[in-house]
Tab-separated table of C-alpha atoms in Angstrom:
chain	number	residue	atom	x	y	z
A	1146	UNK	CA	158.805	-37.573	13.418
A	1147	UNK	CA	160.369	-34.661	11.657
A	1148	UNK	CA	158.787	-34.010	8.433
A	1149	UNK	CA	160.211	-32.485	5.237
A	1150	UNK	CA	157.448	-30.784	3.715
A	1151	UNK	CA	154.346	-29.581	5.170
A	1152	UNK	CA	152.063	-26.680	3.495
A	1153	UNK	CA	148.214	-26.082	3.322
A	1154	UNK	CA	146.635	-27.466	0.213
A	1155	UNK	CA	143.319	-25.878	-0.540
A	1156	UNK	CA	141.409	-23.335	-2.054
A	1157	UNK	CA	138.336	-23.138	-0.110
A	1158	UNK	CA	138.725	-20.944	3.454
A	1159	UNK	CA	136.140	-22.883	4.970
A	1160	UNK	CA	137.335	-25.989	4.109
A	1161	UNK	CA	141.036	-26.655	5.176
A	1162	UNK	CA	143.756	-28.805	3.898
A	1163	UNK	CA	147.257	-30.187	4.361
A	1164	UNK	CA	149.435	-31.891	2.632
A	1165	UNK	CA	152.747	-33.672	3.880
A	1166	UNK	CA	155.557	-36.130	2.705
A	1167	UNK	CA	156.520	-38.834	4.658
A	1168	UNK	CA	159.373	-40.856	4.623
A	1169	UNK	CA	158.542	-44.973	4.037
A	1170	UNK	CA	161.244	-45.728	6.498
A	1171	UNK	CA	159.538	-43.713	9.331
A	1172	UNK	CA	157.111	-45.394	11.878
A	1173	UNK	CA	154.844	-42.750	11.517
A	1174	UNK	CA	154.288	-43.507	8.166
A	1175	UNK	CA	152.866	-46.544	8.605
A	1176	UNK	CA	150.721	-45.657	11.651
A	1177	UNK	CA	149.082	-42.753	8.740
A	1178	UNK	CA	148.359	-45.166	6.676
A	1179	UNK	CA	146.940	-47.391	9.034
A	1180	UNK	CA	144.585	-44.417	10.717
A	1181	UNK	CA	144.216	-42.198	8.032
A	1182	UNK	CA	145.191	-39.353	10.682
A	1183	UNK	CA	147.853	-36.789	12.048
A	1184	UNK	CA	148.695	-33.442	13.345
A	1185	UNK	CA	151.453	-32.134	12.208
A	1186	UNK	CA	152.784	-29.208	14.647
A	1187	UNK	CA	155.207	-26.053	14.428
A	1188	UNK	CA	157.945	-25.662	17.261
A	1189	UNK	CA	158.385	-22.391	18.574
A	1190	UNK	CA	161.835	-20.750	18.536
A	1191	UNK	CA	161.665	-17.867	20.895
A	1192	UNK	CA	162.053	-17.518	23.947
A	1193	UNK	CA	165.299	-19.153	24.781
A	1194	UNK	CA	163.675	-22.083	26.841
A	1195	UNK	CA	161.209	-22.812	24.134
A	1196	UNK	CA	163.949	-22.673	22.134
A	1197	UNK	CA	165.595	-25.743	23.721
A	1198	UNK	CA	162.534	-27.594	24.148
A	1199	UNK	CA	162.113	-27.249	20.686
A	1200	UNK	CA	166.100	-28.605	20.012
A	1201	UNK	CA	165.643	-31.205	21.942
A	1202	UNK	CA	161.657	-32.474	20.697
A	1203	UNK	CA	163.769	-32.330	17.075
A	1204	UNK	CA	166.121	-34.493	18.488
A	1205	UNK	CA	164.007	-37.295	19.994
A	1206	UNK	CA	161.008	-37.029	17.208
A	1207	UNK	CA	163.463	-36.392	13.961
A	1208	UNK	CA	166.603	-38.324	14.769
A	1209	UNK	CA	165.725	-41.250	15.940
A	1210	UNK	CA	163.273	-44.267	14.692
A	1211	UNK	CA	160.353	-45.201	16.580
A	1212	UNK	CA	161.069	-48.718	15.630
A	1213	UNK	CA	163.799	-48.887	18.108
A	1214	UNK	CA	161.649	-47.679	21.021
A	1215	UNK	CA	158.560	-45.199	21.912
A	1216	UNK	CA	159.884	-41.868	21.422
A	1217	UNK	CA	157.013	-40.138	23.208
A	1218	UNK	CA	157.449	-41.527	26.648
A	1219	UNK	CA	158.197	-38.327	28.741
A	1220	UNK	CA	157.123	-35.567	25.987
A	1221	UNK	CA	154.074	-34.287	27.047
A	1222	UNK	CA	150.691	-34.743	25.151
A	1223	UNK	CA	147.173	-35.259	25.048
A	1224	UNK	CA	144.978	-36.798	22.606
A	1225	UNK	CA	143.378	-34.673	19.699
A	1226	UNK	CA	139.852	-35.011	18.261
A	1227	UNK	CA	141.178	-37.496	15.419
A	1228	UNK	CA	143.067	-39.310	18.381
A	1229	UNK	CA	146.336	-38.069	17.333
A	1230	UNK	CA	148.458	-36.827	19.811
A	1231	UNK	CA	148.689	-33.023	20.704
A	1232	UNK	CA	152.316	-32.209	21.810
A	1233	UNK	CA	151.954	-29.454	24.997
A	1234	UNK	CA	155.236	-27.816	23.881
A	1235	UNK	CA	154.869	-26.667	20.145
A	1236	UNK	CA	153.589	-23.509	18.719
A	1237	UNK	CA	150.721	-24.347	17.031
A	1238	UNK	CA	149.043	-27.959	15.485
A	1239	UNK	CA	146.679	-28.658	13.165
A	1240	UNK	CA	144.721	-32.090	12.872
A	1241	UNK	CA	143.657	-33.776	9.513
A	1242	UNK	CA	141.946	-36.797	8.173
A	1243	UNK	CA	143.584	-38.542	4.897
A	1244	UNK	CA	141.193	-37.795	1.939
A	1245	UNK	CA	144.250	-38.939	-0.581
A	1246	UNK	CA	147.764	-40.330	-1.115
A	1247	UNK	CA	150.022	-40.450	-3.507
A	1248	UNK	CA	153.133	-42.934	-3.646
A	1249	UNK	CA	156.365	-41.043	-4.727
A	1250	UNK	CA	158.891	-44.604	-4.223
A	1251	UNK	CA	160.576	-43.143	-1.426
A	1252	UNK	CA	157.612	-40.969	0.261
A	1253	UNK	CA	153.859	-41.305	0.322
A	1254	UNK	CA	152.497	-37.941	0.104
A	1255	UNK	CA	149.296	-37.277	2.281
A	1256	UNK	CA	146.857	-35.029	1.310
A	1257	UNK	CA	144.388	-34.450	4.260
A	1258	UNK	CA	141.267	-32.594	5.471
A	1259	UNK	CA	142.045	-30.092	8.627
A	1260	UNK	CA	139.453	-30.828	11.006
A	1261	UNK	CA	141.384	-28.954	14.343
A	1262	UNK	CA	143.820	-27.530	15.175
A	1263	UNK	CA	145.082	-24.588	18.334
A	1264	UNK	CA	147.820	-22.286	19.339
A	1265	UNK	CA	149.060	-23.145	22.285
A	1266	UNK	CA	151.878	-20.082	22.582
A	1267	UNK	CA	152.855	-16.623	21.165
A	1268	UNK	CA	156.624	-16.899	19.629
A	1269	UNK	CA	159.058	-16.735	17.032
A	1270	UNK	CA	158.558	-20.190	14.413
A	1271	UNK	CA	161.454	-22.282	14.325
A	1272	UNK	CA	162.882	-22.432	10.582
A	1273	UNK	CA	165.150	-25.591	9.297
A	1274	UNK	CA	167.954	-22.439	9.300
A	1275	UNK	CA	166.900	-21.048	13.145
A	1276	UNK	CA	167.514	-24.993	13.803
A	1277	UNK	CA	170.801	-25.488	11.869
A	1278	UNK	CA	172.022	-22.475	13.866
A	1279	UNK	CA	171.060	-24.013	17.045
A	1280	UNK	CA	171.306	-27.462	17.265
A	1281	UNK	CA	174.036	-28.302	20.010
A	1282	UNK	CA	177.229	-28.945	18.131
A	1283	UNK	CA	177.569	-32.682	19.560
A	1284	UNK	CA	174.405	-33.418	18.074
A	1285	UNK	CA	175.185	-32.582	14.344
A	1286	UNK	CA	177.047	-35.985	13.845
A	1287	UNK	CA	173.681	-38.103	14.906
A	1288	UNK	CA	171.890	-35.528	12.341
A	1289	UNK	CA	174.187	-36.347	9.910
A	1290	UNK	CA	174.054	-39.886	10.688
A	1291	UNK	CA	170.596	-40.200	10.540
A	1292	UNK	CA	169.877	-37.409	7.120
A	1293	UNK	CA	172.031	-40.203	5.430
A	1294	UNK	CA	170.199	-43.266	6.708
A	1295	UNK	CA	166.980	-41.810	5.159
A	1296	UNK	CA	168.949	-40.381	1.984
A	1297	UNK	CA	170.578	-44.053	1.191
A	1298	UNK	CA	167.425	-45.761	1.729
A	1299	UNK	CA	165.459	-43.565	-0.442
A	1300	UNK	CA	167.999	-43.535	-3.040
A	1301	UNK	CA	167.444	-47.477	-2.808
A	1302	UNK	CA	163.905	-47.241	-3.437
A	1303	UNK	CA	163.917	-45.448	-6.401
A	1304	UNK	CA	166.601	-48.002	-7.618
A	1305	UNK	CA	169.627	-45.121	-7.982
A	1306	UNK	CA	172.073	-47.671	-5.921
């Protein structure tokens, strides 16, 4: 999945954390809460062929569901140490054990331990602007499509329709 908010969390150099926000609606919320684990990556956005790889991993991880089908079949990945899986083509990953949640109606925030993490290339970081900029034009409709899917259904959970 794609997620909205990702930022370290902690004080202490020695001692890591992240925290992210994800979606109820998402499969990969429920697999967190069921392992307590995940690696949240960054895509690179330079050069120009990571650059599409990066388009299109947004496209098959961030505007889709993985209830309608396993959206990692053909992106390539390994297992981390926390079993999570290690996408080849990103810029850098971290991995982190859930120490804490907290349920905001349409999100459960995860607040987590870093216990990995690599680099696995050099390069430019792909912003959410870099991505507006470059996302194929005939793929803005199924981003549009699926940003209101997620906005009507969180709007529903907190009871505003």
């Amino acid at each position: 999945m794609v997620a909205g908010t990702g930022v370290f969390a902690s004080l202490v150099p020695e001692a890591p954390r992240v925290l992210v926000e994800i979606t109820k609606t998402s499969l990969t919320h429920d697999l967190v809460l069921a392992s307590r684990v995940f690696a949240p990556h960054t895509l690179p956005a330079t050069p120009d062929d990571a650059l599409k790889t990066s388009l299109s991993l947004v496209r098959t991880l961030g505007m889709r569901s993985g209830h309608d089908g396993d959206k990692m079949v053909g992106i390539p990945a390994r297992g981390g140490v926390t079993g999570s899986p290690i996408l080849a083509e990103t810029l850098t990953y971290v991995e982190a054990r859930v120490v804490g949640t907290l349920d905001a109606e349409e999100l459960t925030v995860f607040l987590a331990d870093v216990v990995g993490g690599g680099r696995h290339r050099s390069g430019e970081l792909l912003t959410l602007q870099k991505l507006r900029e470059n996302l194929p034009k005939e793929w803005l409709a199924e981003w549009a499509t699926s940003r209101e899917r997620q906005v009507n259904e969180a709007r529903r959970r907190r009871g505003l329709r």
